[in-house]
Coordinates of C-alpha atoms and ligand atoms in Angstrom, one line a residue:
X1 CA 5.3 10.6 -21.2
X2 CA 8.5 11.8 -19.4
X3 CA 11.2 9.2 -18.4
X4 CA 14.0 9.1 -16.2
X5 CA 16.1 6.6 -13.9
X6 CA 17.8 9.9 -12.9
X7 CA 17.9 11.8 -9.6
X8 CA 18.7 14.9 -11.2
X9 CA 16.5 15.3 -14.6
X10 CA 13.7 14.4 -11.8
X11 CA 14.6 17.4 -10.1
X12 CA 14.7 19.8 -13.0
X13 CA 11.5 18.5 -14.4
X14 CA 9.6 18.5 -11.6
X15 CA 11.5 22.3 -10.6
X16 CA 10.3 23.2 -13.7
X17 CA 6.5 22.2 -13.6
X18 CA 6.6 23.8 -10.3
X19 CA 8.0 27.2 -11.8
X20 CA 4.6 27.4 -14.2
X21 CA 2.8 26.7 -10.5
X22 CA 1.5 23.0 -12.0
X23 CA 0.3 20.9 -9.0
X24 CA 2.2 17.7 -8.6
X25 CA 1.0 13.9 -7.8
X26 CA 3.2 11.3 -7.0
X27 CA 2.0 8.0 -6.6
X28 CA 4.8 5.6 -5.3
X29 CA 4.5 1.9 -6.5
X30 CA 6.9 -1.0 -6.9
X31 CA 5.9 -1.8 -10.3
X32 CA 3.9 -4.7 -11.8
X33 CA 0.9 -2.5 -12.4
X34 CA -2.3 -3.5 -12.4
X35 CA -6.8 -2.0 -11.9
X36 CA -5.5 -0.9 -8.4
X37 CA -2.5 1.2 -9.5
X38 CA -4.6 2.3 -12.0
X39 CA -7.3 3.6 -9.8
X40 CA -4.4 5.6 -7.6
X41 CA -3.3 7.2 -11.1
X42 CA -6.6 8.4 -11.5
X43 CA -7.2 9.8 -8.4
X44 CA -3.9 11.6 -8.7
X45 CA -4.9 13.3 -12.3
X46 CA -8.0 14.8 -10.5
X47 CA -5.7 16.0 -7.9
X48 CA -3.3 17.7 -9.7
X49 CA -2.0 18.9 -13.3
X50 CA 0.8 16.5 -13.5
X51 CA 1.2 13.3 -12.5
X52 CA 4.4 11.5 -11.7
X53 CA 4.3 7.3 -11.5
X54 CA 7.8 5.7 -9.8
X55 CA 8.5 2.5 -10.2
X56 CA 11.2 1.5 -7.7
X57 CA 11.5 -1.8 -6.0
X58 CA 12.8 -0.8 -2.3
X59 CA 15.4 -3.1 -0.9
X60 CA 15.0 -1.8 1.9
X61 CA 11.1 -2.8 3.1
X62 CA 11.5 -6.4 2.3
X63 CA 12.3 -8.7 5.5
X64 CA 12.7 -11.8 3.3
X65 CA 15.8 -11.2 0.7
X66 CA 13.6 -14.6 -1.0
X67 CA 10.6 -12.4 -1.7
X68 CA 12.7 -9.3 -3.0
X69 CA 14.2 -11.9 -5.5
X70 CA 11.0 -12.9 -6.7
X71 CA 9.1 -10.0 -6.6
X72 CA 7.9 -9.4 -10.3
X73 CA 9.9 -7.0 -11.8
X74 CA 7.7 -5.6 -15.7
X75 CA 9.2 -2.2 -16.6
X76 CA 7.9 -2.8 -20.1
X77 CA 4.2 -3.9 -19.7
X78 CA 3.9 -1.0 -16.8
X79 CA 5.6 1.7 -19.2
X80 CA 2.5 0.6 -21.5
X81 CA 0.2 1.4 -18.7
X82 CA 1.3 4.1 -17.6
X83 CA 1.5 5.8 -21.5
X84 CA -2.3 4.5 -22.1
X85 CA -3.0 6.7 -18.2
X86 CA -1.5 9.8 -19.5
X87 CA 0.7 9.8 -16.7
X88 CA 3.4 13.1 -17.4
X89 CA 6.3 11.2 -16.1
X90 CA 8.1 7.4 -15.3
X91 CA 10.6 7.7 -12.2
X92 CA 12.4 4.5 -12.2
X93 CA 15.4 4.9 -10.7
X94 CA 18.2 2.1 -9.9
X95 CA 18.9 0.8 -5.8
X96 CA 22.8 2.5 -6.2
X97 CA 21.3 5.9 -7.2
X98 CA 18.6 5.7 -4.5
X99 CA 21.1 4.3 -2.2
X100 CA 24.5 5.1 -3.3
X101 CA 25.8 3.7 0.4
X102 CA 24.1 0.6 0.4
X103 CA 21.1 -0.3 2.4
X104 CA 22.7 0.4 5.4
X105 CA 21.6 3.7 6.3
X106 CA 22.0 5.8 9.0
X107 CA 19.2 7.7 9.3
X108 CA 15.8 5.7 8.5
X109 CA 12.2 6.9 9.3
X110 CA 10.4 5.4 12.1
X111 CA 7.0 5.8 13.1
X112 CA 6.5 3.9 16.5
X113 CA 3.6 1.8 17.5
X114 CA 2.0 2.3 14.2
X115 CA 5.0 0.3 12.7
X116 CA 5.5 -2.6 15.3
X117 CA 2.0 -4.0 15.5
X118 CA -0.2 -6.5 12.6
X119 CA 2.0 -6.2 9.4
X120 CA 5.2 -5.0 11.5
X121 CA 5.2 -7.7 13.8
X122 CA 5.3 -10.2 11.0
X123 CA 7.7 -8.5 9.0
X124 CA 10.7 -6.6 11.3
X125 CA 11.9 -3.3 10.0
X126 CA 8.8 -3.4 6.9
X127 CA 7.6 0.0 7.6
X128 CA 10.6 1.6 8.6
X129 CA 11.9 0.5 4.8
X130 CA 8.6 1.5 3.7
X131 CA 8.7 5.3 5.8
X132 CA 12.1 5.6 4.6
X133 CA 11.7 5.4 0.8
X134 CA 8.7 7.3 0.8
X135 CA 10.2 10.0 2.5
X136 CA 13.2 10.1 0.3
X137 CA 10.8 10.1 -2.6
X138 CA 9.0 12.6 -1.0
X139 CA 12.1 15.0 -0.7
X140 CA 12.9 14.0 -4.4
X141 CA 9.8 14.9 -6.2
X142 CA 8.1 16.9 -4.1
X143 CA 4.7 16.5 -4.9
X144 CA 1.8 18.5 -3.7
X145 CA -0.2 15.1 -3.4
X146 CA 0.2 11.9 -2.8
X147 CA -1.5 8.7 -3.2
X148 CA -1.9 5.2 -1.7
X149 CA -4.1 2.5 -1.7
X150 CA -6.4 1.6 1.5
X151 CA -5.2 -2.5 0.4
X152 CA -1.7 -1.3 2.7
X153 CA -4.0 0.3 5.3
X154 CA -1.5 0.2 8.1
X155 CA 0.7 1.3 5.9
X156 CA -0.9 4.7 4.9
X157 CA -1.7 5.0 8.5
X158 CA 1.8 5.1 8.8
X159 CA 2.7 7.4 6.0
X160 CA -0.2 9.9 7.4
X161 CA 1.3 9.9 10.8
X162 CA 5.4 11.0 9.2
X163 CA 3.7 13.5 7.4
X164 CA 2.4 15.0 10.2
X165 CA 5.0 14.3 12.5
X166 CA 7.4 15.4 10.2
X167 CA 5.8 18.8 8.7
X168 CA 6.1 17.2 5.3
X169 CA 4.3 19.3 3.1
X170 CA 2.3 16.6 1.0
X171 CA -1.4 15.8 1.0
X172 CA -2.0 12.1 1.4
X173 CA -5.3 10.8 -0.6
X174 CA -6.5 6.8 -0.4
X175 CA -8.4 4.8 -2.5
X176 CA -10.7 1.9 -1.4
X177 CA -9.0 -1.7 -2.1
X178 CA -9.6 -2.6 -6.4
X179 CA -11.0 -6.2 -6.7
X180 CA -11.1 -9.2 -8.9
X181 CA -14.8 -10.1 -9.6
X182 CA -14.3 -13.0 -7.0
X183 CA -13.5 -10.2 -4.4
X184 CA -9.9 -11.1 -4.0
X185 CA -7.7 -7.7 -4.0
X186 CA -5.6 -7.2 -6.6
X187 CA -1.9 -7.4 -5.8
X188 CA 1.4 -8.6 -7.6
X189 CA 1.4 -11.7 -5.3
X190 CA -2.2 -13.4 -6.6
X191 CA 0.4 -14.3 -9.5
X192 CA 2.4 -16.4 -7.2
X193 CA -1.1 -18.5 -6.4
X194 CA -1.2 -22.1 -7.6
X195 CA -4.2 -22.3 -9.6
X196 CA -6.7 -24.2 -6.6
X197 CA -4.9 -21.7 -4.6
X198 CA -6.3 -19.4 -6.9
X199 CA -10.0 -20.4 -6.7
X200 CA -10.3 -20.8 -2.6
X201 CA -8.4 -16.9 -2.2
X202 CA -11.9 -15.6 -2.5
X203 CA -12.6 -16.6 0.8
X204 CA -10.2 -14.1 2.2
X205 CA -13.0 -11.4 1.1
X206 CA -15.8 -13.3 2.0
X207 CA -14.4 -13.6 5.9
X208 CA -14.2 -9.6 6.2
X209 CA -17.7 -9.0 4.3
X210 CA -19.0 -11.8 7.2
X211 CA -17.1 -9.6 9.7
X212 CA -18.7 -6.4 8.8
X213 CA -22.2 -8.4 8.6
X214 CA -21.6 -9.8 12.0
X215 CA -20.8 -6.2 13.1
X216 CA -23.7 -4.6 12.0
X217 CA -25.8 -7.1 13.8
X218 CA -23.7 -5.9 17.1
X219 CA -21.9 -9.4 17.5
X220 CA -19.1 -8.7 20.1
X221 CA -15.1 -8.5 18.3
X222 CA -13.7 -11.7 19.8
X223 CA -16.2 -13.7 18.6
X224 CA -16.4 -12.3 15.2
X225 CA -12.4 -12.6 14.9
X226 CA -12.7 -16.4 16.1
X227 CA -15.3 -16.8 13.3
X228 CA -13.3 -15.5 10.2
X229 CA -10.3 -17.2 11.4
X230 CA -12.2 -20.4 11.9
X231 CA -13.8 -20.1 8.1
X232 CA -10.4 -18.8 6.8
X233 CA -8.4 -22.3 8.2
X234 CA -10.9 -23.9 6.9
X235 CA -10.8 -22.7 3.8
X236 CA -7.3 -23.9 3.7
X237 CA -5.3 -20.5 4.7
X238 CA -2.9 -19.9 7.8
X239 CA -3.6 -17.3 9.1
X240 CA -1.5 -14.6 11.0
X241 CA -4.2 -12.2 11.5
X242 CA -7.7 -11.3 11.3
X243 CA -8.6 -8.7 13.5
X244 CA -10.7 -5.7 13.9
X245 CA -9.2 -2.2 14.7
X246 CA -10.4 1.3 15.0
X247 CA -9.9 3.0 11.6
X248 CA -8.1 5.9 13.0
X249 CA -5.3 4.3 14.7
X250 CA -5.6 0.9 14.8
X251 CA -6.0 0.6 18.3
X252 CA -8.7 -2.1 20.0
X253 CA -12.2 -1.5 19.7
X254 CA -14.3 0.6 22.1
X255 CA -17.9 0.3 23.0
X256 CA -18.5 3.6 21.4
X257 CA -16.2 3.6 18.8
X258 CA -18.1 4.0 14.7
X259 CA -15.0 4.0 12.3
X260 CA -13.4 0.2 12.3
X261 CA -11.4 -1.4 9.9
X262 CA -10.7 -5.7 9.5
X263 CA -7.6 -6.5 8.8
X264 CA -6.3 -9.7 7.6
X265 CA -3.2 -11.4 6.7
X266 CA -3.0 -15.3 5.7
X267 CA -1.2 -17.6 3.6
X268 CA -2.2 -20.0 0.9
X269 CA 0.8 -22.1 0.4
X270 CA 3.9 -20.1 0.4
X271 CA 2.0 -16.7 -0.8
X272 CA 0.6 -14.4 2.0
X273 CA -2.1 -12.4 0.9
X274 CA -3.3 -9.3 3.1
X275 CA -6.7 -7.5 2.9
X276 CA -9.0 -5.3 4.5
X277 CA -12.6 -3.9 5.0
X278 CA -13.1 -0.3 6.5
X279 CA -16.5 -0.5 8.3
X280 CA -18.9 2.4 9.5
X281 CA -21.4 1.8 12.3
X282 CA -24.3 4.0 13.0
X283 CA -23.6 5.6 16.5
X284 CA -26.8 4.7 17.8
X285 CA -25.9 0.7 18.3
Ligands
AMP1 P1 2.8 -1.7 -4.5 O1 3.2 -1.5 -5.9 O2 2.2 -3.0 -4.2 O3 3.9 -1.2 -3.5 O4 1.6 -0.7 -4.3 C1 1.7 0.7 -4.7 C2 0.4 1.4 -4.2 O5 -0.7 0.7 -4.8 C3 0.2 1.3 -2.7 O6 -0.3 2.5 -2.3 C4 -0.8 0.2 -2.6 O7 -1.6 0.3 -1.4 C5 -1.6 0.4 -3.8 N1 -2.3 -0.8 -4.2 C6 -1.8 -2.1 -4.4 N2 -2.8 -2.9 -4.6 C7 -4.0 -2.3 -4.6 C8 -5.3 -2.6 -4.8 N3 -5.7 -3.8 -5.0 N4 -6.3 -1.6 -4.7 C9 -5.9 -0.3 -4.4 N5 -4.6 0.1 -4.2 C10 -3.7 -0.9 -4.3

């Protein structure tokens, strides 16, 4: 495996893969890799012949400077990974080099009404940190593909709608949410979990696998929303969210609409775990 902190070497690598007409895969992540990054790396090697892995903590998407200090930060157990995966190159570039005039930028990627609703609500300016890296990496590596993870669904939402928007040439591919056995997602928070914690975060999956049961049985979306929240704070969580959405844009539910997705956010002490269920109904309800 290639690696290289450096804006330049990135360029002529990649320039060069793309001289021998090599297909290129980026998949962005902020390190601390676990099964679900694993699965994206995977899905990018079927994609394309290389497959390029950054590892970049973004400044710029966290609303909290608290949680960008605690954020786990493994360059050496992910470099392991990422060696075993047969990935072709490591882009782990430093904040000055990807923002050599601080985080105050004057041009930043928005992608309105996608970005201020459920996650963006909660956390100001999120997506517009998250649009805004992912386009510079975009213009950086240029990849032919790109892939993200359905456990940030409004998130590749977003990133589907800039491409688009933008004419960015770069296929974005998903892959469904990577579980522990409990059902709780995998993410770099669970580690932030107190033990009990721990042990009731399975409940969080359990609410949207109710949801989707309730859904099928043609139980109406207020009442299945009150339910999982009710179970949720119960189960001991706070919760911001729990809501049902069309897949496609995240708008409210229609009487004839097939393609949903349940989205929910809640804490467990002072980590907040998000998650989500894409659900299909047959059209004949
Ligand atoms: P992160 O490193 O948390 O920024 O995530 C990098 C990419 O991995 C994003 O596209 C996430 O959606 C994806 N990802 C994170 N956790 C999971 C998971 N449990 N299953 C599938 N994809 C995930």
């Amino acid at each position: 495996m290639r690696e290289t902190a450096r804006l330049l070497e990135l360029r002529s690598l990649v320039q060069g893969w793309r001289q021998r007409n090599e297909r290129i895969a980026l998949v962005p992540t902020m390190g601390n890799l676990h099964e679900g990054h694993r699965a994206l790396i995977r899905e990018a090697r079927q994609r394309s012949d290389r497959v390029v892995v950054s590892v970049f903590v973004n400044p710029l998407q966290f609303d909290k400077p608290e949680d960008l200090k605690r954020y786990p930060r493994t360059l050496e157990a992910d470099r392991d990974i990422l060696v075993r995966d047969n990935v072709d190159l490591l882009f782990s570039p430093g904040v000055e080099s990807i923002y050599p005039q601080g985080l105050n930028l004057s041009t930043r990627v928005q992608v309105p009404k996608l970005d201020d609703i459920l996650e963006g609500s909660y956390r100001p300016g999120h997506f517009e940190g998250v649009a805004t890296i992912v386009c510079k990496l975009f213009n950086l590596v240029q990849p032919d593909d790109a892939v993200f993870g359905e456990k940030d669904y409004q998130q590749l939402l977003i990133l589907r709608r800039m491409v688009t928007d933008l004419d960015i040439p770069v296929r974005i591919h998903s892959v469904p949410v990577a579980r522990e056995a409990d059902g709780l997602a995998l993410s770099s928070r669970n580690g932030h979990l107190h033990e009990h914690d721990r042990r009731r975060a399975a409940a969080l999956y359990k609410a949207l696998k109710c949801a989707e049961d309730l859904l099928k049985q043609g139980k109406s979306v207020n009442s299945i929303e009150r339910a999982g929240t009710d179970a949720l704070e119960r189960a001991g969580f706070k919760v911001d969210y729990l809501t049902i959405r069309r897949a496609d844009d995240l708008g409210n539910v229609q009487v004839n609409d097939t393609a949903l997705v349940v989205l929910v956010a809640a804490w467990l002490g002072n980590v907040r775990l998000i998650d989500c269920l894409p659900v299909y109904l047959s059209s004949n309800r």
